[in-house]
Tab-separated table of C-alpha atoms and ligand atoms in Angstrom:
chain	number	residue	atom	x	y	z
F	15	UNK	CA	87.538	56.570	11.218
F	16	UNK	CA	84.479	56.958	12.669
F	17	UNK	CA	82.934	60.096	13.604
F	18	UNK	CA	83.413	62.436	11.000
F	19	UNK	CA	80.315	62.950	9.349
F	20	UNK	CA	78.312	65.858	10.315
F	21	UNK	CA	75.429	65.478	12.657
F	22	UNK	CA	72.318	67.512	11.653
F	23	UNK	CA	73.297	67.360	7.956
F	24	UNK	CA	70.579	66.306	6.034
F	25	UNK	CA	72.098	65.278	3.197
F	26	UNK	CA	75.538	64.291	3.638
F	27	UNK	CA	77.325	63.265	0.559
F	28	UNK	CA	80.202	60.793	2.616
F	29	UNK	CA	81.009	63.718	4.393
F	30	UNK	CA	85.453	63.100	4.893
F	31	UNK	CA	85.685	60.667	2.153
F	32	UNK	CA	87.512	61.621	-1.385
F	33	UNK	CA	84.212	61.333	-3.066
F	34	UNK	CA	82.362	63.729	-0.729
F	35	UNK	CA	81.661	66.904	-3.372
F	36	UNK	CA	78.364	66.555	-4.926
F	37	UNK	CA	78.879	66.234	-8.437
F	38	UNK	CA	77.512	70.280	-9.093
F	39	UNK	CA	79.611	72.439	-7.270
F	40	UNK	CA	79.535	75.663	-9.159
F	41	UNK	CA	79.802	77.910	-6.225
F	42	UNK	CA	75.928	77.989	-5.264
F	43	UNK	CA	76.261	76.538	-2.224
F	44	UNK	CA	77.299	79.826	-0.927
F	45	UNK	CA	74.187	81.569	-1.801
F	46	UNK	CA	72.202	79.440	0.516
F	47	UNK	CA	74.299	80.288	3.923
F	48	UNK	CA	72.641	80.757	6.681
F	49	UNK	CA	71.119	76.724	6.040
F	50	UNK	CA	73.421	75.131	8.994
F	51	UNK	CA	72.415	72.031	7.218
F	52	UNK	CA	75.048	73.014	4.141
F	53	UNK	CA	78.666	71.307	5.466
F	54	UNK	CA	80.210	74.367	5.853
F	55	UNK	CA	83.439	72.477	3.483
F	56	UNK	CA	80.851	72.534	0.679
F	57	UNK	CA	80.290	76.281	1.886
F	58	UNK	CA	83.392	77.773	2.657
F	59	UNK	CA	84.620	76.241	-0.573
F	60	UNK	CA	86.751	78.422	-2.245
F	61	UNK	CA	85.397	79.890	-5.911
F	62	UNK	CA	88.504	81.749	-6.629
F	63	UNK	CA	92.132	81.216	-6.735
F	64	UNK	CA	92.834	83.264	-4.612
F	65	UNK	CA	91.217	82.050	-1.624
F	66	UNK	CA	92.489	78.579	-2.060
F	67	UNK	CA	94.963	78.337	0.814
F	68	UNK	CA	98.423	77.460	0.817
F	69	UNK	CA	100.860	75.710	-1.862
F	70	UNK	CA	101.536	79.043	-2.928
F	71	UNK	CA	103.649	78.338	-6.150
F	72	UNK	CA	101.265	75.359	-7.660
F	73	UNK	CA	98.258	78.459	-7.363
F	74	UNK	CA	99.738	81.250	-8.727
F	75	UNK	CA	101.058	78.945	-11.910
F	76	UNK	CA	97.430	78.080	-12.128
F	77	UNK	CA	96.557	81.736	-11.507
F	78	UNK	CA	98.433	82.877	-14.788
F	79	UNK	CA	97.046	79.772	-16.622
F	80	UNK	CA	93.752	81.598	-16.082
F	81	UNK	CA	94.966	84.480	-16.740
F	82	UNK	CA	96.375	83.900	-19.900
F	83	UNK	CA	93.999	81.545	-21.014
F	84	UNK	CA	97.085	79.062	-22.441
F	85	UNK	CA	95.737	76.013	-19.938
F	86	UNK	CA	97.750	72.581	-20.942
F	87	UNK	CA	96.506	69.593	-19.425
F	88	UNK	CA	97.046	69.241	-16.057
F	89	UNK	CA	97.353	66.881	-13.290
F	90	UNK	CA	97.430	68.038	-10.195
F	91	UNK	CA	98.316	65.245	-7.757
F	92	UNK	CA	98.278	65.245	-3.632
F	93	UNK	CA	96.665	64.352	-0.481
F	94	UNK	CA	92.876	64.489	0.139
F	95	UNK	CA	91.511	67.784	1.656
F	96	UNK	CA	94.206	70.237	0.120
F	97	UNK	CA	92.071	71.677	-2.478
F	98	UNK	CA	93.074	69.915	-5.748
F	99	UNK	CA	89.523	69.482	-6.842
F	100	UNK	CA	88.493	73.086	-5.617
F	101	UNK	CA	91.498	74.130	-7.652
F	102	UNK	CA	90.826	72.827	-10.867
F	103	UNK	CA	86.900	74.093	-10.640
F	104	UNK	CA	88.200	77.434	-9.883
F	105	UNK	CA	90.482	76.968	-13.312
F	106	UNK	CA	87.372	76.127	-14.785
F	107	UNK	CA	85.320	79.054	-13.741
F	108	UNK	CA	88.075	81.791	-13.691
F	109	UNK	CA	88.746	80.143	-18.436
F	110	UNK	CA	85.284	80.409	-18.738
F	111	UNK	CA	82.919	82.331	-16.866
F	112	UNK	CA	79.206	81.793	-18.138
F	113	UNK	CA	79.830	79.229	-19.948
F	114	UNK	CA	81.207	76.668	-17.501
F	115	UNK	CA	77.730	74.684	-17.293
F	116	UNK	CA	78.331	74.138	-21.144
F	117	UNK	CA	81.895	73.863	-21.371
F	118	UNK	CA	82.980	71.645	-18.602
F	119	UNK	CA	82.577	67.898	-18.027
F	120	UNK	CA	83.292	66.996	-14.341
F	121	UNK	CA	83.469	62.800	-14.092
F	122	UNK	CA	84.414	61.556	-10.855
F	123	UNK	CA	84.938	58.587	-8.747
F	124	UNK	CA	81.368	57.881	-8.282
F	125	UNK	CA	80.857	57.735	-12.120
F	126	UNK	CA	81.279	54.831	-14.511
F	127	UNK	CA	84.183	55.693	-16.179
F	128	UNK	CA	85.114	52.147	-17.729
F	129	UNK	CA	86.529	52.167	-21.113
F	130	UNK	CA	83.040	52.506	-22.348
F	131	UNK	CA	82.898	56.201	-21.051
F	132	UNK	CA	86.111	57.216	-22.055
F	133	UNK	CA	85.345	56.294	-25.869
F	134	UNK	CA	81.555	57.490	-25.788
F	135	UNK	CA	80.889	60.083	-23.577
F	136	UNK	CA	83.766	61.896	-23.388
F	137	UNK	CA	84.375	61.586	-27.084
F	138	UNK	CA	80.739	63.570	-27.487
F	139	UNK	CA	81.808	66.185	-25.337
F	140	UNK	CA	84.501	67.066	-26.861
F	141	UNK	CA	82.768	67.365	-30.042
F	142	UNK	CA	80.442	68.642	-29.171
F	143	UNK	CA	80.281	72.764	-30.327
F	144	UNK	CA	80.521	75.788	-27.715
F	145	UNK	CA	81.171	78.862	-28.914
F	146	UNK	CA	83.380	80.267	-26.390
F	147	UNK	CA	86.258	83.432	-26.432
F	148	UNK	CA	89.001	82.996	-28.637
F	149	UNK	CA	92.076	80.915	-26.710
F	150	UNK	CA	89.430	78.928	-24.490
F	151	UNK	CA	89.091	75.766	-24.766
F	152	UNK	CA	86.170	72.699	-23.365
F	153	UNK	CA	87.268	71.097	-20.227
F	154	UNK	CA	86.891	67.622	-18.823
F	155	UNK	CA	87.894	66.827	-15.307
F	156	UNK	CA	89.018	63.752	-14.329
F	157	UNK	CA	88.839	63.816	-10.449
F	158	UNK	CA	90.249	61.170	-8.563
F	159	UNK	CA	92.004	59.712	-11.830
F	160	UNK	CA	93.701	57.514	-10.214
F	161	UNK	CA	90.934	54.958	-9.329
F	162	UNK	CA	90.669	54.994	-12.980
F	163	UNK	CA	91.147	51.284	-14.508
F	164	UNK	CA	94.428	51.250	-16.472
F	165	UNK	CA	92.286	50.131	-19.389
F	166	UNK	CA	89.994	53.412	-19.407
F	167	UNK	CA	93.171	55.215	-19.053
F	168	UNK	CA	94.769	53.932	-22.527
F	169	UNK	CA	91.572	55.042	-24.275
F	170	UNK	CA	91.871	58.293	-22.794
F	171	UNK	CA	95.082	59.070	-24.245
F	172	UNK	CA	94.791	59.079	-27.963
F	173	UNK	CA	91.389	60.930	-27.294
F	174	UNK	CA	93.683	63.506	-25.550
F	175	UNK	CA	95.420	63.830	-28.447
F	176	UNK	CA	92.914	63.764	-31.043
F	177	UNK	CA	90.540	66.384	-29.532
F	178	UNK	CA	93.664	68.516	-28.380
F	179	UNK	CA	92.302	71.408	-30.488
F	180	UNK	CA	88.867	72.458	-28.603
F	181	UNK	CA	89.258	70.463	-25.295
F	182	UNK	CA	91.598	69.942	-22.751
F	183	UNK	CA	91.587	67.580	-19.593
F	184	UNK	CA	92.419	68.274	-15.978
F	185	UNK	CA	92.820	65.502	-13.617
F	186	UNK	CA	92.791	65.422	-9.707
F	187	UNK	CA	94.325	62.194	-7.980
F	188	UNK	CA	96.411	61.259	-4.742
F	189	UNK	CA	99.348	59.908	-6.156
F	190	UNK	CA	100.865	60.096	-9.381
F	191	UNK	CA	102.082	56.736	-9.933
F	192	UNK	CA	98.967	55.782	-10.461
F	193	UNK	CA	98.600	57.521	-13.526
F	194	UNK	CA	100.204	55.981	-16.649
F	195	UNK	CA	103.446	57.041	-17.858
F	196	UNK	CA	101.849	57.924	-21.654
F	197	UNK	CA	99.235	60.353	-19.742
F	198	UNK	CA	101.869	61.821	-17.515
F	199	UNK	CA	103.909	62.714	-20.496
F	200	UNK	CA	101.098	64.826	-21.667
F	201	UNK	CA	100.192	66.817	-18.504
F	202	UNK	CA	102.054	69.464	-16.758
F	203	UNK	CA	102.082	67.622	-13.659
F	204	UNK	CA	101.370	69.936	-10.566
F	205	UNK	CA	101.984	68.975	-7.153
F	206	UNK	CA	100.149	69.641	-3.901
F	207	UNK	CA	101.749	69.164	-0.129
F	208	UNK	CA	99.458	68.883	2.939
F	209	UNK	CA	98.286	71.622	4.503
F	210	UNK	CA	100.641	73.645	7.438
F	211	UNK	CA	99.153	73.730	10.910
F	212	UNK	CA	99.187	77.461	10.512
F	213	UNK	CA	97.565	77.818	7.446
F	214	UNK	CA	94.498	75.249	9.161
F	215	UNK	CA	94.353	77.234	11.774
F	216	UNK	CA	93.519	80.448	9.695
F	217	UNK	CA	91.340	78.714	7.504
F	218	UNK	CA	89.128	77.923	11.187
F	219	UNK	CA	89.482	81.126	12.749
F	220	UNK	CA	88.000	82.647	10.072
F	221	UNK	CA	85.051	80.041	10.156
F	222	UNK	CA	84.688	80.189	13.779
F	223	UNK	CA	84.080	83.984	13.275
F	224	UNK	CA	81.428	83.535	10.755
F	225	UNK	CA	79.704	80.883	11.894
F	226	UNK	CA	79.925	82.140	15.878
F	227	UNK	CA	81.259	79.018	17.339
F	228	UNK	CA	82.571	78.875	20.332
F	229	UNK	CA	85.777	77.723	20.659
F	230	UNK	CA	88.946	77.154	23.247
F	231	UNK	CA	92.336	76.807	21.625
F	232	UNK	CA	92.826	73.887	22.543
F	233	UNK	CA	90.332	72.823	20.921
F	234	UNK	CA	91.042	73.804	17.455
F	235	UNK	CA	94.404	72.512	18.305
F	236	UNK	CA	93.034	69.056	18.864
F	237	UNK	CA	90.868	69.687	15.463
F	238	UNK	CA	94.417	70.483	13.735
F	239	UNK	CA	96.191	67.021	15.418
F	240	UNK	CA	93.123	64.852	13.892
F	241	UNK	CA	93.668	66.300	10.587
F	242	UNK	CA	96.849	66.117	10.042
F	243	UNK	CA	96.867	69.168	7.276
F	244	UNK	CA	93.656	67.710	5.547
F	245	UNK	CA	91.412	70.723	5.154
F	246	UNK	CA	88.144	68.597	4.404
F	247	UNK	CA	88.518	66.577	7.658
F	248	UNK	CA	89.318	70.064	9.847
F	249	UNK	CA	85.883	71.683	8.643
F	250	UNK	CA	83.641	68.450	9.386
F	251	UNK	CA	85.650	67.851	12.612
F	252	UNK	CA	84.844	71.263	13.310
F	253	UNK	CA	81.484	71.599	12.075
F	254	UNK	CA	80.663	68.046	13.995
F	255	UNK	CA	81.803	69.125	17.106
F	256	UNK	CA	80.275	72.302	17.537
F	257	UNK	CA	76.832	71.162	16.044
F	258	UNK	CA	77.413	67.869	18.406
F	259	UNK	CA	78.452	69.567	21.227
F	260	UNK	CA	77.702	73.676	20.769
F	261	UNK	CA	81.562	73.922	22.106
F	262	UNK	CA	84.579	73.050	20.841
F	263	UNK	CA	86.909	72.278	22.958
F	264	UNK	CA	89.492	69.167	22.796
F	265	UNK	CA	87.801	66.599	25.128
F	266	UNK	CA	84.374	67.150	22.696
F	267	UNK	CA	86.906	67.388	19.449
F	268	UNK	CA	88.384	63.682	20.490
F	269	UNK	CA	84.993	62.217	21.522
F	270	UNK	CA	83.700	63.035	17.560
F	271	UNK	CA	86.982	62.159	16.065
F	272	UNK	CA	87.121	58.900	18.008
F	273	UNK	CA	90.582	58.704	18.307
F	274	UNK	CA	92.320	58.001	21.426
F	275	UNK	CA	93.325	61.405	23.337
F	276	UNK	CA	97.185	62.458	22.765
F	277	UNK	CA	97.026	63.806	26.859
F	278	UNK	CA	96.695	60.068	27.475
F	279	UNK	CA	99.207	59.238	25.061
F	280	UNK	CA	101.624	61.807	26.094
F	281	UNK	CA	101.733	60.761	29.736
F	282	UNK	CA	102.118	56.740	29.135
F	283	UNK	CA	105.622	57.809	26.791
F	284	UNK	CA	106.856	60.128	29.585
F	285	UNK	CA	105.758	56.764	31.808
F	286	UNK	CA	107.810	54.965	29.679
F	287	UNK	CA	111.167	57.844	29.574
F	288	UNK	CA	110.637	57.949	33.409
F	289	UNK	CA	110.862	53.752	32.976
F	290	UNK	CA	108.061	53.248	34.693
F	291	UNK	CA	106.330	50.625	33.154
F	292	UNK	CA	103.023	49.758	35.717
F	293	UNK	CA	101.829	53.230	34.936
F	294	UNK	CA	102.378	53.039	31.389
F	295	UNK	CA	100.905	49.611	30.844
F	296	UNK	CA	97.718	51.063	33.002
F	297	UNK	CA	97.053	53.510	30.647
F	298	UNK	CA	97.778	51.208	27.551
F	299	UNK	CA	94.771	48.943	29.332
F	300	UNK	CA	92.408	51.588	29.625
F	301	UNK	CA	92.881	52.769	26.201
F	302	UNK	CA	92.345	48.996	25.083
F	303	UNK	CA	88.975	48.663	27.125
F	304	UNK	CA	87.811	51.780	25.589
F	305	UNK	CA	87.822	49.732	22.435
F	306	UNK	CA	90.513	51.801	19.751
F	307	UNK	CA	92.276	49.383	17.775
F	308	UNK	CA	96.224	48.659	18.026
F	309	UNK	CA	96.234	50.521	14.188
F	310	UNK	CA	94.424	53.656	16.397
F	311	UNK	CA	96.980	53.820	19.367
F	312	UNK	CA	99.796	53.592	17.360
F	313	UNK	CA	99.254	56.073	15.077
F	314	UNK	CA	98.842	58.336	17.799
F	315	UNK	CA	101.741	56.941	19.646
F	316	UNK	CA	103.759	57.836	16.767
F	317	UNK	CA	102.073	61.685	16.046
F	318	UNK	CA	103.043	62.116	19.880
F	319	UNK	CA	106.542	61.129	19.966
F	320	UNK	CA	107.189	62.821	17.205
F	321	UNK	CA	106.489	66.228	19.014
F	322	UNK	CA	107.460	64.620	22.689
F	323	UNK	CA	109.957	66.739	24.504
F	324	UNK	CA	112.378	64.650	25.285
F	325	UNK	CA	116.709	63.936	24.599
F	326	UNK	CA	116.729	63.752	20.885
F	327	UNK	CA	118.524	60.445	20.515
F	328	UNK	CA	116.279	58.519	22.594
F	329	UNK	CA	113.134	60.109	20.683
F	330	UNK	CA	114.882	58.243	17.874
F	331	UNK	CA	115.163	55.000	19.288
F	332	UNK	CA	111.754	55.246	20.521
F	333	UNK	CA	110.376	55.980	16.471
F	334	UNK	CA	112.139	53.288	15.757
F	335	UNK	CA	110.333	51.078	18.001
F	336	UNK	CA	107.553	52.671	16.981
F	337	UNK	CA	107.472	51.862	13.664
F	338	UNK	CA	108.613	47.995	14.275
F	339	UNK	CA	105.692	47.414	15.983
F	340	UNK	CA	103.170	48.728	13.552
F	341	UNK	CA	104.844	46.961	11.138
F	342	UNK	CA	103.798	44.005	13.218
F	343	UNK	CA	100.031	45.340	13.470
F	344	UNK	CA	99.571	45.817	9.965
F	345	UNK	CA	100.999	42.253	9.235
F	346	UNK	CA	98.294	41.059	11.744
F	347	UNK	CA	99.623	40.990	15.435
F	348	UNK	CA	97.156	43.275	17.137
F	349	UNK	CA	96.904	41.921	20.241
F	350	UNK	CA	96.620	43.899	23.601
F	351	UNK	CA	100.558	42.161	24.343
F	352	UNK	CA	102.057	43.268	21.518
F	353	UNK	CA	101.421	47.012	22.384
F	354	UNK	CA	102.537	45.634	25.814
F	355	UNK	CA	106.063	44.400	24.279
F	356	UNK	CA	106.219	48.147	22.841
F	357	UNK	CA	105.936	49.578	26.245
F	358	UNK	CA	108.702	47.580	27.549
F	359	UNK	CA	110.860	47.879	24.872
F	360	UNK	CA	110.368	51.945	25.337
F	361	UNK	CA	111.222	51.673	29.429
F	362	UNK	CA	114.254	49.801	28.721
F	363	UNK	CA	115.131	52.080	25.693
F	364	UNK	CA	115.103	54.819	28.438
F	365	UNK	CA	116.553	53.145	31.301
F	366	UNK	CA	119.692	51.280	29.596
F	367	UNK	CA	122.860	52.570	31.820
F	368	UNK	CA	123.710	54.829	28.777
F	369	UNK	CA	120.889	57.234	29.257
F	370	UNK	CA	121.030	57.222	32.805
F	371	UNK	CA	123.471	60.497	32.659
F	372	UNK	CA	120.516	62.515	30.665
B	401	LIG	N1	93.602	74.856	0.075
B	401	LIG	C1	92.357	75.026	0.550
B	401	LIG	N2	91.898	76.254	0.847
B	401	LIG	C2	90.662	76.430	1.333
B	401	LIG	N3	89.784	75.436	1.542
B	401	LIG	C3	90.177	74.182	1.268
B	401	LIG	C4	91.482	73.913	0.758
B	401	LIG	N4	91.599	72.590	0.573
B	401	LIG	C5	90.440	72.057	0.938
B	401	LIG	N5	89.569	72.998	1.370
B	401	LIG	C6	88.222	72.738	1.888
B	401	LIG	O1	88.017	71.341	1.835
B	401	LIG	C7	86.996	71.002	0.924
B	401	LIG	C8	87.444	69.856	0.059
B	401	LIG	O2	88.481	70.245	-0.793
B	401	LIG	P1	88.789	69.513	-2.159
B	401	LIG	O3	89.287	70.544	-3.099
B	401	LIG	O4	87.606	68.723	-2.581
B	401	LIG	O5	89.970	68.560	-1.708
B	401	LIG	P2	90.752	67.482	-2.564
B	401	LIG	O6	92.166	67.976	-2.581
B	401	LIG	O7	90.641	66.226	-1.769
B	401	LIG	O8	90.118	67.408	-3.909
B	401	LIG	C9	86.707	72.265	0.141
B	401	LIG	O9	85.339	72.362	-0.106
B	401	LIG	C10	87.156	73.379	1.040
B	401	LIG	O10	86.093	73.756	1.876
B	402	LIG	MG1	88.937	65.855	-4.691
């Protein structure tokens, strides 16, 4: 969506896209605050263990894994923004100190890492010689593994094996399944979860403090509804807004976010539990002319509902509509009447004789 990159950043490496860490990120980036041109995720980015927020048991196993030293491959797998790559550098740093220039290999999306790769580069890396404390080993990180072609991925796995003794891999990716079975069976596989609202809202209260924004709560409630427990999008949201805006407050969060505002939404469903559908249908129209998509309105529709206070059973019905229709969208009926059609099948959801005793 559009919208998130930072304004005044001079150098913004896809600022809200997986690939959006520039390819050093050793923890200098903090020595140079006081730049507002650093993206304050590549900034605020945690160096230690400790600070990485939230999934509490998946850190502290990694937390005695750099404590003891005994690190098996991993693969930590998740949604973007909840620290898995921030994780594994901390690993990194916390096993080896000084020599994590020498020791570590970081290969990422953005880097060829065909078949070709696998079998030459990483293969001289890991024999490469380090001299490093006893129990430490070379590490390679994999980030976003999973784009990796399945081909690359079978010539990783005897390499695994073979180098097992000096080197050991850690890989970052979204989902699992994309990993094959033979590396899975190697890895401890960790798991992270998105983010809690709470823990978001820590994370920008402290930020706000540092970085003197101004701020209503609303607004970093709005900031918290766009990003949906995705860390990296709540720092650029907030970082955009207050550099685009020097306030942030929700009607500024919502015009940098781009999405269509959940006040609007929230009065066209109580339009449609009141069964009124002229109102509704006005509101879908305006949101239409303002140009979001059918995919835009009904993912909001659906974040809404979900927290709309209204008789339980109906709120079901109404998510089940919901989903039916963007069903329909994503199979390619986006048209201003279909989100019409979902309007009128919410009214008469709400004003069938059975609800009328509610
Ligand atoms: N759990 C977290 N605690 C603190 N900051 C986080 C956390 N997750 C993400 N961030 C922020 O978001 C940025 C991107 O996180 P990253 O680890 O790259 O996410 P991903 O899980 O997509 O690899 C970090 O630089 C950091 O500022
Ligand atoms: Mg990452």
């Amino acid at each position: 969506m559009a919208g998130v990159e930072s304004m005044e950043i001079d150098n913004p490496p896809e600022a809200g896209g997986e690939s959006s860490k520039p390819k050093q990120s050793s923890g200098e980036s903090s020595k140079k605050s006081g730049t507002y041109e650093l993206p304050w995720i590549e900034k605020y980015r945690p160096t230690q263990l400790k600070d990485v927020v939230g999934n509490e048991e998946t850190v502290s196993r990694l937390s005695v894994f750099a404590r003891e030293g005994n690190v098996p491959n991993i693969i930590i797998a998740g949604p973007p923004g909840t620290g898995k790559t921030t994780s594994i550098l901390c690993l990194a740093r916390a096993l080896l100190g000084p020599s994590f220039r020498d020791a570590v290999l970081e290969l990422n999306a953005s880097n060829d890492r065909g078949i070709d790769v696998v079998r030459n580069k990483i293969k001289m890396f890991a024999q490469q010689k380090v001299t490093l404390p006893t129990g430490r080993h070379k590490i390679i990180i994999l980030d976003e593994a999973d784009s990796m072609t399945d081909g690359a991925q079978q010539a990783l796995r005897r390499t695994m094996e073979i180098y097992s003794k000096t080197t050991r891999f850690a890989l970052a990716c979204n989902s699992s399944e994309k990993i094959i079975e033979p590396i899975q069976s190697r890895c401890a596989v960790l798991r992270y979860s998105k983010l809690s609202d709470s823990q978001l809202l820590a994370r920008l209260l402290t930020i706000c403090e540092q970085e003197n924004v101004s701020y209503t709560d609303d607004g970093l409630e709005a900031i918290i509804f766009t990003a949906q427990g995705d860390m990296r999008q709540a720092l650029n949201n907030l970082q955009s807004t207050f550099q685009g805006f020097g306030h942030v407050n929700s009607e500024n969060v919502f015009k940098v976010c781009d999405e269509p505002h959940p006040v609007l939404i929230k009065d066209m469903l109580q339009h449609c539990v009141n069964g009124n559908i002229d109102e509704a249908y006005k509101i879908m129209a305006h949101l239409w002319r303002l140009g979001y998509s059918a995919e835009d309105i009904i993912t909001i529709i659906f974040r809404v509902c979900k927290n709309h206070n209204m008789a339980e059973y109906l709120k079901l019905e109404f998510i089940k509509e919901i989903g039916t229709t963007h069903l329909r969208i994503t199979e390619g009926v986006q048209s201003l009447l279909q989100m019409a059609g979902l309007l009128a099948r919410l009214c008469k959801k709400a004003a069938t004789p059975d609800n009328l005793g509610q």
